[in-house]
Amino acid sequence: MTACHAVHPGNEIHNGSCVALVGNPNVGKSVLFHRLTGQYVMVSNYPGTTVEVSQGKLRNLQGVTLIDTPGVIGFPSRSEDEQVTEKVLFHSDLRTVIQVGDAKNLRRTLHLTIQLAEMGLPLVLALNMMDEARMRGLEIRTDVMERAFGIPIIQTVATRGSGIADVENAINAAYPVNLEIQYPPEIEQAIQQVEQLEFDSPISKRALSLLWFVQDPVCEKWIEENLPQSVQNQLDNIRSYLINKFPDGIEIVIQQSRESFIEKLVHESLLEAKNASMSVKRLSYLTTHPLWGIPILFVVLYAMYWFVGVFGAGTLVGLLEEQLFGEIINPWLISISEKVIPWVILRDFLVGDYGLWTMGVTYALALLLPIVLTFFIAFGILEDSGYLPRVAVLSNRLFSAIGLNGQAVLPMVLGLGCVTMATMTTRILNRPRDRVLVTLLLALAVPCSAQLGVVLGMLSAISLSAALIWGGVIFLVLLLVGWLASRVLPGERTPLIVELPPLRMPVFTNVIFKTLARLEWYIKEAVPLFLLGTVLLFALDTAHILPALIEALKPIVTGWLGLPAEAASALLMGFLRRDFAATGFFVMQSQGHLSNLQALVSITTITLFIPCIASVFMMVKERGWKITLGMVAFILPFSVLVGGLLMRLLSGLGWGL
Amino acid sequence: MFHRRRKQRCARGYETNDQCLALCQVAPGQEVKIREMERLHPPYRGHLQAYGLLPGRCVRVITQSPVTIIQVEQMELAFEKSVAEGILVEPMQE
């Protein structure tokens, strides 16, 4: 092995204040982060759960920050989340890099290890998921690999906490390593030329030049911003020479040198026995089967509908809203405040029609919370099972009709949880065009968990045909707008390329952890907004502006949509969050103020509304002001337009009479 | 004859025969060795190569519909036929 590569241990000590967790997607970086810091970050069984860095303090090392990064397949980075990770390597004051690798996929893991080891940073490799590797009959000789790379390699099972102490010790002991693999002479020569140039580099010049040769975007940006023009020109010359020399691409040549290094190493260190658990494989095969996959998908969707719509929005809401709040807490509070509070206005502020408690707290805790809770549980189970990427395979054909590929289903399904979070997840898509398209569809036609629960509750109170009409309209809008937008936006469709993670039994504690983390986030973000909205409505009502506003909206609400005039106040809440508006309609329906037709029109309109203030901010952050404003300007009138059209069509057909 | 023509079209201009065919032509369950990926659009090629799909690597075809799913090491990778067309493979030597 010594002939084709060399390892130079450096002796400078890195005293940086950060340790970075880096690795391929879906290898358990976030679980290890949780183990090392005690802090929970969202963990799931699909690539792309982490799209931004999270930071935490290391438990056993004073003053050192641990950075959890989005998964990278390798460099050059191909999507925005990969660039986030690469920037950490370029710009942070790093003490150690911990690569988390999937022991089952050793070759793929080592591809990244090579690139990290070339960078000359102190490196530790945590070979994770050793349990799954052993179950598949793989045995790994880490001592052989440790010698080849010159780095500590630790076998871990992060979900069960094994090997964590060794990783903690290795963080302190790690020293910089410079791996040098032999590349073809032309490339070696070019690297030498770069190494002779005078400049300071955050990673080894060898790694920097290799990234430069393959046109890595982060590396190019760093060079453009940090190096004098003269050096940049020389770098340009060296690269153009190589591009001429290798017309088929420099990347493949470099990859192949790495591949043959890995092949030798794997040959010496990996023992493969042929066996596998067949039942899981069988199920995995069925979930993507063109025939059997569809019924399985419907069973999964129906189970979710039952758990969230029937159990959450029906049974739990009934218990909490009608019985606990409606019959016990609220009457009691109202009678107390009538005795204790002499001022009518304060009493109304707390327990009146738009009272902080009777509307704000009651809606937020008794109506939305159980719905959101059941959705988060159902969704957490789905995420951890590894089923979602299989839906991407199944839905690929559908998405190709709107100029996307099946991978867009991931942010879309996540949007059913929370559109704001899902907008951030669009980073896993490779092209800006796809990201814009999915962001638009998310904002327009994907209802979030809070709203979906309320909508499902309302629909189950009308009829199955109402549910089908609602679903059909949303679906048609999705297809139509997607189809039109994909024609308008420049750029070609990208074909589907996606990794299917193994199907796994969800871990109970992780689902609970995840649900609690999301609930905490929901309560922190949505509930204050809800209270604020209630206060605004109360203020408008007391100042007698609300009636005027309702009057002003009358042509739209009553004239065009055919709803009762009071629906305007619910619609106003929709500007804060569309689930608040849905909740308002829910209450109107249960009090008998909405006919079946009106209920259906109102929820269809509100489903197509702007999701919430938070999601608009997220859109601005991810896509910029211009695109966001354009989308909002389209969505608002469009949702009302569709609602009115639906009303006219259905009443023309005599539906719901 | 028809079958042959279909094979030819699938292989996107590669010369195919028993020793060398496009990945989309391989029957499910078979193991093959990657031979060439030059006809693939470079970004997709780079994407697959980052997953370890490189000339010389052995893969097992799991299914061909609705999309091509293959197993590389212990990882399953799914991609469209248009991608599988651009990958040339050869049967494994026993």
PDB file of C-alpha atoms in Angstrom, chain A residues 12-153:
ATOM      1  CA  GLU A  12       1.138  21.602  14.817  1.00  0.00           C
ATOM      2  CA  ILE A  13      -1.567  21.434  17.461  1.00  0.00           C
ATOM      3  CA  HIS A  14      -4.965  22.797  16.531  1.00  0.00           C
ATOM      4  CA  ASN A  15      -6.420  24.779  19.386  1.00  0.00           C
ATOM      5  CA  GLY A  16      -9.589  25.801  17.617  1.00  0.00           C
ATOM      6  CA  SER A  17     -12.810  26.291  19.477  1.00  0.00           C
ATOM      7  CA  CYS A  18     -14.984  24.089  17.249  1.00  0.00           C
ATOM      8  CA  VAL A  19     -15.376  20.419  16.416  1.00  0.00           C
ATOM      9  CA  ALA A  20     -17.341  19.570  13.275  1.00  0.00           C
ATOM     10  CA  LEU A  21     -19.410  16.468  12.591  1.00  0.00           C
ATOM     11  CA  VAL A  22     -19.200  15.692   8.881  1.00  0.00           C
ATOM     12  CA  GLY A  23     -20.444  12.713   6.888  1.00  0.00           C
ATOM     13  CA  ASN A  24     -22.568  11.236   4.118  1.00  0.00           C
ATOM     14  CA  PRO A  25     -26.309  11.858   4.323  1.00  0.00           C
ATOM     15  CA  ASN A  26     -28.344   9.714   6.711  1.00  0.00           C
ATOM     16  CA  VAL A  27     -25.464   8.144   8.649  1.00  0.00           C
ATOM     17  CA  GLY A  28     -26.469   9.380  12.093  1.00  0.00           C
ATOM     18  CA  LYS A  29     -24.551  12.632  12.574  1.00  0.00           C
ATOM     19  CA  SER A  30     -27.437  14.177  14.449  1.00  0.00           C
ATOM     20  CA  VAL A  31     -27.765  11.195  16.773  1.00  0.00           C
ATOM     21  CA  LEU A  32     -24.060  11.437  17.600  1.00  0.00           C
ATOM     22  CA  PHE A  33     -24.495  15.180  18.116  1.00  0.00           C
ATOM     23  CA  HIS A  34     -27.201  14.425  20.649  1.00  0.00           C
ATOM     24  CA  ARG A  35     -24.943  11.903  22.401  1.00  0.00           C
ATOM     25  CA  LEU A  36     -21.982  14.262  22.574  1.00  0.00           C
ATOM     26  CA  THR A  37     -23.820  17.426  23.621  1.00  0.00           C
ATOM     27  CA  GLY A  38     -27.000  16.213  25.290  1.00  0.00           C
ATOM     28  CA  GLN A  39     -28.841  18.554  22.934  1.00  0.00           C
ATOM     29  CA  TYR A  40     -31.522  17.179  20.669  1.00  0.00           C
ATOM     30  CA  VAL A  41     -31.609  17.983  16.969  1.00  0.00           C
ATOM     31  CA  MET A  42     -34.151  16.563  14.573  1.00  0.00           C
ATOM     32  CA  VAL A  43     -33.249  12.985  13.594  1.00  0.00           C
ATOM     33  CA  SER A  44     -34.951  10.993  10.828  1.00  0.00           C
ATOM     34  CA  ASN A  45     -34.380   8.101   8.514  1.00  0.00           C
ATOM     35  CA  TYR A  46     -33.947   9.941   5.260  1.00  0.00           C
ATOM     36  CA  PRO A  47     -31.190  11.986   3.687  1.00  0.00           C
ATOM     37  CA  GLY A  48     -31.512  15.730   4.143  1.00  0.00           C
ATOM     38  CA  THR A  49     -33.036  16.027   7.607  1.00  0.00           C
ATOM     39  CA  THR A  50     -30.361  18.535   8.564  1.00  0.00           C
ATOM     40  CA  VAL A  51     -30.055  21.391   6.089  1.00  0.00           C
ATOM     41  CA  GLU A  52     -28.441  23.928   8.386  1.00  0.00           C
ATOM     42  CA  VAL A  53     -25.697  23.685  10.966  1.00  0.00           C
ATOM     43  CA  SER A  54     -26.688  23.315  14.589  1.00  0.00           C
ATOM     44  CA  GLN A  55     -24.259  24.045  17.406  1.00  0.00           C
ATOM     45  CA  GLY A  56     -23.956  22.757  20.934  1.00  0.00           C
ATOM     46  CA  LYS A  57     -21.462  22.648  23.765  1.00  0.00           C
ATOM     47  CA  LEU A  58     -19.525  19.421  24.143  1.00  0.00           C
ATOM     48  CA  ARG A  59     -20.391  17.643  27.368  1.00  0.00           C
ATOM     49  CA  ASN A  60     -16.915  16.578  28.351  1.00  0.00           C
ATOM     50  CA  LEU A  61     -14.755  19.330  26.880  1.00  0.00           C
ATOM     51  CA  GLN A  62     -14.981  22.807  28.336  1.00  0.00           C
ATOM     52  CA  GLY A  63     -15.500  25.683  25.938  1.00  0.00           C
ATOM     53  CA  VAL A  64     -15.590  23.638  22.754  1.00  0.00           C
ATOM     54  CA  THR A  65     -18.518  23.925  20.358  1.00  0.00           C
ATOM     55  CA  LEU A  66     -19.727  20.948  18.352  1.00  0.00           C
ATOM     56  CA  ILE A  67     -21.145  21.701  14.906  1.00  0.00           C
ATOM     57  CA  ASP A  68     -23.615  19.342  13.266  1.00  0.00           C
ATOM     58  CA  THR A  69     -23.563  19.738   9.482  1.00  0.00           C
ATOM     59  CA  PRO A  70     -25.844  18.672   6.609  1.00  0.00           C
ATOM     60  CA  GLY A  71     -24.813  15.431   4.913  1.00  0.00           C
ATOM     61  CA  VAL A  72     -22.391  15.542   1.995  1.00  0.00           C
ATOM     62  CA  ILE A  73     -21.875  12.839  -0.580  1.00  0.00           C
ATOM     63  CA  GLY A  74     -18.489  14.229  -1.483  1.00  0.00           C
ATOM     64  CA  PHE A  75     -16.887  17.315  -2.938  1.00  0.00           C
ATOM     65  CA  PRO A  76     -17.387  19.256  -5.211  1.00  0.00           C
ATOM     66  CA  SER A  77     -20.606  20.137  -3.426  1.00  0.00           C
ATOM     67  CA  ARG A  78     -23.694  19.807  -5.571  1.00  0.00           C
ATOM     68  CA  SER A  79     -26.547  21.301  -3.572  1.00  0.00           C
ATOM     69  CA  GLU A  80     -26.983  24.206  -1.176  1.00  0.00           C
ATOM     70  CA  ASP A  81     -26.960  22.062   1.942  1.00  0.00           C
ATOM     71  CA  GLU A  82     -23.669  20.457   0.896  1.00  0.00           C
ATOM     72  CA  GLN A  83     -22.179  23.903   0.446  1.00  0.00           C
ATOM     73  CA  VAL A  84     -23.189  24.759   3.997  1.00  0.00           C
ATOM     74  CA  THR A  85     -21.009  21.881   5.187  1.00  0.00           C
ATOM     75  CA  GLU A  86     -18.088  22.765   2.996  1.00  0.00           C
ATOM     76  CA  LYS A  87     -18.167  26.335   4.244  1.00  0.00           C
ATOM     77  CA  VAL A  88     -17.816  25.010   7.789  1.00  0.00           C
ATOM     78  CA  LEU A  89     -14.600  23.283   6.716  1.00  0.00           C
ATOM     79  CA  PHE A  90     -13.319  26.414   4.993  1.00  0.00           C
ATOM     80  CA  HIS A  91     -14.279  29.066   7.475  1.00  0.00           C
ATOM     81  CA  SER A  92     -14.468  27.657  10.998  1.00  0.00           C
ATOM     82  CA  ASP A  93     -11.802  27.658  13.642  1.00  0.00           C
ATOM     83  CA  LEU A  94     -11.668  23.862  13.762  1.00  0.00           C
ATOM     84  CA  ARG A  95      -9.984  21.797  16.418  1.00  0.00           C
ATOM     85  CA  THR A  96     -11.045  18.412  15.079  1.00  0.00           C
ATOM     86  CA  VAL A  97     -13.249  17.033  12.328  1.00  0.00           C
ATOM     87  CA  ILE A  98     -15.239  13.931  13.217  1.00  0.00           C
ATOM     88  CA  GLN A  99     -16.339  12.077  10.147  1.00  0.00           C
ATOM     89  CA  VAL A 100     -19.385   9.934  10.817  1.00  0.00           C
ATOM     90  CA  GLY A 101     -19.520   7.068   8.355  1.00  0.00           C
ATOM     91  CA  ASP A 102     -21.947   4.279   7.572  1.00  0.00           C
ATOM     92  CA  ALA A 103     -20.131   1.012   8.294  1.00  0.00           C
ATOM     93  CA  LYS A 104     -22.433  -0.788   5.852  1.00  0.00           C
ATOM     94  CA  ASN A 105     -21.219   1.332   2.964  1.00  0.00           C
ATOM     95  CA  LEU A 106     -17.522   1.361   3.535  1.00  0.00           C
ATOM     96  CA  ARG A 107     -16.414   2.359   0.043  1.00  0.00           C
ATOM     97  CA  ARG A 108     -18.668   5.353  -0.012  1.00  0.00           C
ATOM     98  CA  THR A 109     -17.600   6.375   3.477  1.00  0.00           C
ATOM     99  CA  LEU A 110     -13.931   6.136   2.565  1.00  0.00           C
ATOM    100  CA  HIS A 111     -14.394   8.360  -0.493  1.00  0.00           C
ATOM    101  CA  LEU A 112     -15.209  11.174   1.870  1.00  0.00           C
ATOM    102  CA  THR A 113     -12.532  10.127   4.354  1.00  0.00           C
ATOM    103  CA  ILE A 114      -9.912  10.527   1.639  1.00  0.00           C
ATOM    104  CA  GLN A 115     -11.098  14.015   0.844  1.00  0.00           C
ATOM    105  CA  LEU A 116     -11.138  15.035   4.501  1.00  0.00           C
ATOM    106  CA  ALA A 117      -7.764  13.448   5.203  1.00  0.00           C
ATOM    107  CA  GLU A 118      -6.255  15.323   2.261  1.00  0.00           C
ATOM    108  CA  MET A 119      -7.341  18.600   3.802  1.00  0.00           C
ATOM    109  CA  GLY A 120      -4.753  18.328   6.557  1.00  0.00           C
ATOM    110  CA  LEU A 121      -7.191  18.847   9.416  1.00  0.00           C
ATOM    111  CA  PRO A 122      -7.166  16.699  12.575  1.00  0.00           C
ATOM    112  CA  LEU A 123      -9.541  13.883  11.718  1.00  0.00           C
ATOM    113  CA  VAL A 124     -11.384  11.108  13.560  1.00  0.00           C
ATOM    114  CA  LEU A 125     -13.568   8.554  11.795  1.00  0.00           C
ATOM    115  CA  ALA A 126     -16.578   7.201  13.677  1.00  0.00           C
ATOM    116  CA  LEU A 127     -17.812   4.133  11.822  1.00  0.00           C
ATOM    117  CA  ASN A 128     -21.438   4.205  12.815  1.00  0.00           C
ATOM    118  CA  MET A 129     -24.280   1.676  12.467  1.00  0.00           C
ATOM    119  CA  MET A 130     -21.912  -1.166  13.253  1.00  0.00           C
ATOM    120  CA  ASP A 131     -24.917  -3.203  14.439  1.00  0.00           C
ATOM    121  CA  GLU A 132     -26.532  -3.063  11.010  1.00  0.00           C
ATOM    122  CA  ALA A 133     -23.237  -3.875   9.330  1.00  0.00           C
ATOM    123  CA  ARG A 134     -22.774  -6.961  11.521  1.00  0.00           C
ATOM    124  CA  MET A 135     -26.358  -8.004  10.889  1.00  0.00           C
ATOM    125  CA  ARG A 136     -25.544  -8.006   7.191  1.00  0.00           C
ATOM    126  CA  GLY A 137     -22.538 -10.197   7.765  1.00  0.00           C
ATOM    127  CA  LEU A 138     -19.875  -7.504   7.377  1.00  0.00           C
ATOM    128  CA  GLU A 139     -16.744  -7.528   9.468  1.00  0.00           C
ATOM    129  CA  ILE A 140     -14.403  -4.562   9.422  1.00  0.00           C
ATOM    130  CA  ARG A 141     -10.721  -4.530  10.436  1.00  0.00           C
ATOM    131  CA  THR A 142     -10.324  -0.958  11.563  1.00  0.00           C
ATOM    132  CA  ASP A 143      -6.630  -1.426  12.487  1.00  0.00           C
ATOM    133  CA  VAL A 144      -5.732  -1.869   8.810  1.00  0.00           C
ATOM    134  CA  MET A 145      -7.621   1.270   7.908  1.00  0.00           C
ATOM    135  CA  GLU A 146      -6.160   3.232  10.797  1.00  0.00           C
ATOM    136  CA  ARG A 147      -2.665   2.511   9.495  1.00  0.00           C
ATOM    137  CA  ALA A 148      -3.558   3.463   5.927  1.00  0.00           C
ATOM    138  CA  PHE A 149      -5.107   6.811   6.854  1.00  0.00           C
ATOM    139  CA  GLY A 150      -3.113   7.579   9.975  1.00  0.00           C
ATOM    140  CA  ILE A 151      -6.243   8.525  11.891  1.00  0.00           C
ATOM    141  CA  PRO A 152      -8.140   6.994  14.830  1.00  0.00           C
ATOM    142  CA  ILE A 153     -11.139   4.953  13.662  1.00  0.00           C
TER     143      ILE A 153
END
